PDB file of C-alpha atoms in Angstrom:
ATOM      1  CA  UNK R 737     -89.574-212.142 335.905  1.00  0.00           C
ATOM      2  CA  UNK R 738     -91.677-212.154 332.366  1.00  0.00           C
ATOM      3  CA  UNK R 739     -92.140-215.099 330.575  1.00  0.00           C
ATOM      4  CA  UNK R 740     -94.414-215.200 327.693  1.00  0.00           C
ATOM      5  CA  UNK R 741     -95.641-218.567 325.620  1.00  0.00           C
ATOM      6  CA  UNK R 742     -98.693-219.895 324.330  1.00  0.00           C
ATOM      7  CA  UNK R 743    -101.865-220.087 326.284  1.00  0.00           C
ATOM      8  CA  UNK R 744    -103.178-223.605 327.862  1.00  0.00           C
ATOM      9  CA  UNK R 745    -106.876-224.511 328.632  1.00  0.00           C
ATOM     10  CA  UNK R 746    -106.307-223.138 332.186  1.00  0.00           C
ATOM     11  CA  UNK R 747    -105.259-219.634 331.178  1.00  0.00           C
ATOM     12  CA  UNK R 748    -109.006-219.692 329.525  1.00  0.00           C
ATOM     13  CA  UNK R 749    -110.526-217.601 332.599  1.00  0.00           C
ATOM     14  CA  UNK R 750    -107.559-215.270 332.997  1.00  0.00           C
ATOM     15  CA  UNK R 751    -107.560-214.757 329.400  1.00  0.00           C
ATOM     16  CA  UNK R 752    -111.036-214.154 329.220  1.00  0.00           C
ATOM     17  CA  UNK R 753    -110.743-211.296 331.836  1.00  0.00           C
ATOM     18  CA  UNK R 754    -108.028-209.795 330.468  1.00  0.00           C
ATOM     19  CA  UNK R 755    -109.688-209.816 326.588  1.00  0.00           C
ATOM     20  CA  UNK R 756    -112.909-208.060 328.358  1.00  0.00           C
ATOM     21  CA  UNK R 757    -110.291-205.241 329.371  1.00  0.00           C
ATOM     22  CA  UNK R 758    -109.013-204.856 326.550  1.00  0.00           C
ATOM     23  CA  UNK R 759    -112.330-204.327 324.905  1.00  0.00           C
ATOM     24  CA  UNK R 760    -113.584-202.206 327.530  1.00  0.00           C
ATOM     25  CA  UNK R 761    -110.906-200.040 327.074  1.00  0.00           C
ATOM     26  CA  UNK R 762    -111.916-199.375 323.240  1.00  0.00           C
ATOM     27  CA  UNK R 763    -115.538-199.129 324.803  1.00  0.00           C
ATOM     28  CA  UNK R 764    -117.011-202.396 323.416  1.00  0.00           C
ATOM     29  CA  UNK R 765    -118.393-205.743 324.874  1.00  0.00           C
ATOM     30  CA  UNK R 766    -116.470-208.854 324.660  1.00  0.00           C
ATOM     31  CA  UNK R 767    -119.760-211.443 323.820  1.00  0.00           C
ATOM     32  CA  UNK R 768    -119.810-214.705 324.801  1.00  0.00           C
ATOM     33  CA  UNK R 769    -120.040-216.143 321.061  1.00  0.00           C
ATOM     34  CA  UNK R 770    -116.843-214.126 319.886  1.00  0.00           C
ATOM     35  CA  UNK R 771    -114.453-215.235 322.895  1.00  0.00           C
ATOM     36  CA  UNK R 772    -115.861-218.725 322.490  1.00  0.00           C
ATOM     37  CA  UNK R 773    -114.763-217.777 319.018  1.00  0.00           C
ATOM     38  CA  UNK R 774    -111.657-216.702 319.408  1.00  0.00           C
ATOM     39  CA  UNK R 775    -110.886-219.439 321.982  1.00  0.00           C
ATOM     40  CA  UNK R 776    -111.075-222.183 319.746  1.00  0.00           C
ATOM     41  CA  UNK R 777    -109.213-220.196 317.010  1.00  0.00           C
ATOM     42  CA  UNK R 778    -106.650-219.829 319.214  1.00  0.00           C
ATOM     43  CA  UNK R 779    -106.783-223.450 320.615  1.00  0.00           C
ATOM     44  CA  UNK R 780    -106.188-224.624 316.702  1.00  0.00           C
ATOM     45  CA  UNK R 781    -103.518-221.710 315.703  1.00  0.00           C
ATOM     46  CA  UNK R 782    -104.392-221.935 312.506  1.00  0.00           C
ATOM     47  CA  UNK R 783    -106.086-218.515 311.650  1.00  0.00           C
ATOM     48  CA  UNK R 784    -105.663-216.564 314.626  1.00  0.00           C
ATOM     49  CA  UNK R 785    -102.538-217.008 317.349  1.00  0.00           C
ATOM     50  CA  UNK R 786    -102.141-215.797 320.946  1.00  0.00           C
ATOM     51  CA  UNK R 787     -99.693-215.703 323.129  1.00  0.00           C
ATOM     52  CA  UNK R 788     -99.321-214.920 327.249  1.00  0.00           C
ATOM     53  CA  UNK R 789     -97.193-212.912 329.216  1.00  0.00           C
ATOM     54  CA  UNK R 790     -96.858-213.793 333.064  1.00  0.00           C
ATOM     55  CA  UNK R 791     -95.120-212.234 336.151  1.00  0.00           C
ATOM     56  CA  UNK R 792     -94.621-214.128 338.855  1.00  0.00           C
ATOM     57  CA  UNK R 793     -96.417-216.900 337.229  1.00  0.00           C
ATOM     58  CA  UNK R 794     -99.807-215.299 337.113  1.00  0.00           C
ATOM     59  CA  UNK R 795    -101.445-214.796 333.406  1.00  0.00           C
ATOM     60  CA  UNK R 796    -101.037-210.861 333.245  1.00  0.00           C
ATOM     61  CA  UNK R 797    -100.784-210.020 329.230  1.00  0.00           C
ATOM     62  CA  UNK R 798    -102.796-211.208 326.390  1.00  0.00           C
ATOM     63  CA  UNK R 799    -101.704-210.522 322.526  1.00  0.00           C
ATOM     64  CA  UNK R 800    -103.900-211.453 319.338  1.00  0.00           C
ATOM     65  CA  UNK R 801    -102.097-211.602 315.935  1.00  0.00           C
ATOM     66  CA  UNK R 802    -102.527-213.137 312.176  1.00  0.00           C
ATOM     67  CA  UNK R 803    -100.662-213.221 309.605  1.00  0.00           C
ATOM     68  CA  UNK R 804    -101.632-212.584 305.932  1.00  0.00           C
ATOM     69  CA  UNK R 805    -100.690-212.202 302.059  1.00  0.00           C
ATOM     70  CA  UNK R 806     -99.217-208.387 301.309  1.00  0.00           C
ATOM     71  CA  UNK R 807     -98.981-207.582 296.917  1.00  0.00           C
ATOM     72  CA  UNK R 808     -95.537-205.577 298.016  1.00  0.00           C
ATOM     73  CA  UNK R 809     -93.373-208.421 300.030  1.00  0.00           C
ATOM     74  CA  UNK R 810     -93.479-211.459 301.325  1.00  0.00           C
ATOM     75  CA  UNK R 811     -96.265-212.067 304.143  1.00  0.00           C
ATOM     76  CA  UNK R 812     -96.621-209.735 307.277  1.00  0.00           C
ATOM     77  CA  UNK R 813     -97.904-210.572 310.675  1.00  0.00           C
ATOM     78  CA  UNK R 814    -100.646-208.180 311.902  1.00  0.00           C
ATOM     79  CA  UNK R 815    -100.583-207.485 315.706  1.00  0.00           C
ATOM     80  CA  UNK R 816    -104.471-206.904 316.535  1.00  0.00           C
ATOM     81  CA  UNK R 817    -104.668-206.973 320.236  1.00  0.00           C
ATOM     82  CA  UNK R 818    -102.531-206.479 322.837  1.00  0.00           C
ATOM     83  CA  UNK R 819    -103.068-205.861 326.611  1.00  0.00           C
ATOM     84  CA  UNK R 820    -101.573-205.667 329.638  1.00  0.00           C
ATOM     85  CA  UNK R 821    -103.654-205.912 333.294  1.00  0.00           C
ATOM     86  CA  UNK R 822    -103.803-202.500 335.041  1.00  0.00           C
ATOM     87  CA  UNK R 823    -101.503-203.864 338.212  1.00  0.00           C
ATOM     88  CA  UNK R 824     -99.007-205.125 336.268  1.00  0.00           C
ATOM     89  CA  UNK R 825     -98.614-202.292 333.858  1.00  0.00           C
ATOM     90  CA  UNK R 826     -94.718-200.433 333.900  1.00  0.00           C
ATOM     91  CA  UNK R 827     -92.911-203.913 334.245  1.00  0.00           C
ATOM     92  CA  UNK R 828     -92.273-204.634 330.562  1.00  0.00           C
ATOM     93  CA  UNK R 829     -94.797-206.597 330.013  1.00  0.00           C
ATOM     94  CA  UNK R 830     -96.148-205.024 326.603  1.00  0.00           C
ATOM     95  CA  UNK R 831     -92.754-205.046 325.791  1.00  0.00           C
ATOM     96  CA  UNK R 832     -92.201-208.759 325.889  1.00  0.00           C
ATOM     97  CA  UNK R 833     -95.546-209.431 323.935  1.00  0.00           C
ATOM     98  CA  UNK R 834     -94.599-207.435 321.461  1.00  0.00           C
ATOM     99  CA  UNK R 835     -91.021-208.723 321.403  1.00  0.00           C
ATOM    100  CA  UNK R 836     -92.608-212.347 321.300  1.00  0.00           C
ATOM    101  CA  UNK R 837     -94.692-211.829 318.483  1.00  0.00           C
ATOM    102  CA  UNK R 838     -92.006-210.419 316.348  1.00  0.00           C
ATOM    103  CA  UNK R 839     -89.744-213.667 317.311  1.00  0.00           C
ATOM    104  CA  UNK R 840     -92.620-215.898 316.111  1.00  0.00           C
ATOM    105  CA  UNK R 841     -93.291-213.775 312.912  1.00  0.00           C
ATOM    106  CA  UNK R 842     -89.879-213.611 312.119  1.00  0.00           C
ATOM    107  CA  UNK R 843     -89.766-217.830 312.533  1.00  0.00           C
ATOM    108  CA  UNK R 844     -92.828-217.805 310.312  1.00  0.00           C
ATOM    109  CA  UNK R 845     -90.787-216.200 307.527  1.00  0.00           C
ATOM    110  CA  UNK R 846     -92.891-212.702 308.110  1.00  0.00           C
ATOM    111  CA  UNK R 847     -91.003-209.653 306.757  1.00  0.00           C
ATOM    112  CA  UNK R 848     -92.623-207.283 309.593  1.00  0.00           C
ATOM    113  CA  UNK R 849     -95.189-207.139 312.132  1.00  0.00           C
ATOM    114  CA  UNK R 850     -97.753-203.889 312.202  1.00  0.00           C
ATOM    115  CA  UNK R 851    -100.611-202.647 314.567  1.00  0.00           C
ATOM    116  CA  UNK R 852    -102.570-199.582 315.438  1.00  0.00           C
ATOM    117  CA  UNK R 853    -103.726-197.940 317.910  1.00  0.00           C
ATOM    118  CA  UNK R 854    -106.101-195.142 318.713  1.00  0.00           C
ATOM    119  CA  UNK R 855    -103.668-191.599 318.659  1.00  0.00           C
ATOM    120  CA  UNK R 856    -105.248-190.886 322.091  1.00  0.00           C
ATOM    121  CA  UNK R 857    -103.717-193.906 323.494  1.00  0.00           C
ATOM    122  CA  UNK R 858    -100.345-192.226 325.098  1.00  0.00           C
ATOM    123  CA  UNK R 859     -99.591-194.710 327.613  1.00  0.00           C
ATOM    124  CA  UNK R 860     -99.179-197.576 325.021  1.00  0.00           C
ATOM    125  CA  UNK R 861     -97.580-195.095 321.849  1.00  0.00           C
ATOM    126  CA  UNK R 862     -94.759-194.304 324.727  1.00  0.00           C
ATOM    127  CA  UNK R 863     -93.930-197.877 324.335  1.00  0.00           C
ATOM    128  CA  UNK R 864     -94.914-198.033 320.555  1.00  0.00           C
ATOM    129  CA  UNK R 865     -92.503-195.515 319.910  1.00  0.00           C
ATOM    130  CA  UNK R 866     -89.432-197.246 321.150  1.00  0.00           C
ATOM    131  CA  UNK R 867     -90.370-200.378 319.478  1.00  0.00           C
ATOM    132  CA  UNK R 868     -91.443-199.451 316.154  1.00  0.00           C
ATOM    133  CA  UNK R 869     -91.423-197.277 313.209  1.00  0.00           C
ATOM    134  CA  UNK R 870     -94.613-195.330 313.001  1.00  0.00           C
ATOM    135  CA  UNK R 871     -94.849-194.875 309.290  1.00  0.00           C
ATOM    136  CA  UNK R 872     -97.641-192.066 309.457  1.00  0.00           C
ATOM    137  CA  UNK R 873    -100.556-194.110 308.084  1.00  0.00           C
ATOM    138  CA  UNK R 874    -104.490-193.494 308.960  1.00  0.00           C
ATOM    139  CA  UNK R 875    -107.072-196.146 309.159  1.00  0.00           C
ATOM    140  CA  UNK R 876    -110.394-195.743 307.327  1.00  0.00           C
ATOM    141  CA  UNK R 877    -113.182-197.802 307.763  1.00  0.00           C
ATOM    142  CA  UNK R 878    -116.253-199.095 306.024  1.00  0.00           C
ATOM    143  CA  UNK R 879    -118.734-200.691 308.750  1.00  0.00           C
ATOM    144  CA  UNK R 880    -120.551-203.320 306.823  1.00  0.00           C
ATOM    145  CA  UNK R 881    -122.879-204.749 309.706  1.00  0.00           C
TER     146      UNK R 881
END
């Protein structure tokens, strides 16, 4: 069975090791200064939220998510990470995550919750797809450092 919830101070290894998945995935290190970081962030809730999934008890799905101001409604919740362990992968685990987030947006008075994803990421857009709307936008980007 799933369960998902907020992360405790002993999820911080698991977590950890499923964050440096995820960013090996999109072919990046995860440094020690930004999951210190985004530890604490996530230990305060105030910026930047998290939330686990687990199977059988064990910490196997990690989600990162904000919330901010939009000019067009009221505010939206942005959806910026989300991974599941390899081994666990097929058992609805993204599924909950995503399901969770939208439960805590929508408590947070959030009139949707958005993400992207690389197009060449088929495994996750077969879930995406069921899920969500994809509303055909591109992202552009302007590295700055």
């Amino acid at each position: 069975m799933i369960t998902t919830g907020a992360l405790t101070e002993s999820d911080r290894v698991a977590w950890e090791n499923l964050f440096a998945g995820y960013n090996e995935f999109y072919g990046r290190p995860l440094t020690p200064h930004l999951a210190d970081r985004d530890w604490r962030e996530f230990s305060t809730g105030e910026r930047m939220h998290a939330l686990g999934a687990r199977l059988d008890g064990e910490l196997v799905g990690i989600t990162h998510f904000l919330t901010h101001a939009s000019t067009t409604s009221a505010d939206v919740c942005y959806l910026q990470d989300l991974f599941t362990a390899p081994e666990a992968r097929g058992h609805g685990v993204g599924r909950a995550l995503i399901d969770a987030v939208a439960g805590w947006a929508r408590d947070q008075g959030c009139v949707r919750v958005y993400w992207h994803t690389q197009t060449s990421n088929t495994t996750a857009r077969r879930l995406y797809d069921q899920v969500a709307l994809d509303k055909g936008f591109m992202q552009y980007q302007i590295p700055l450092g």
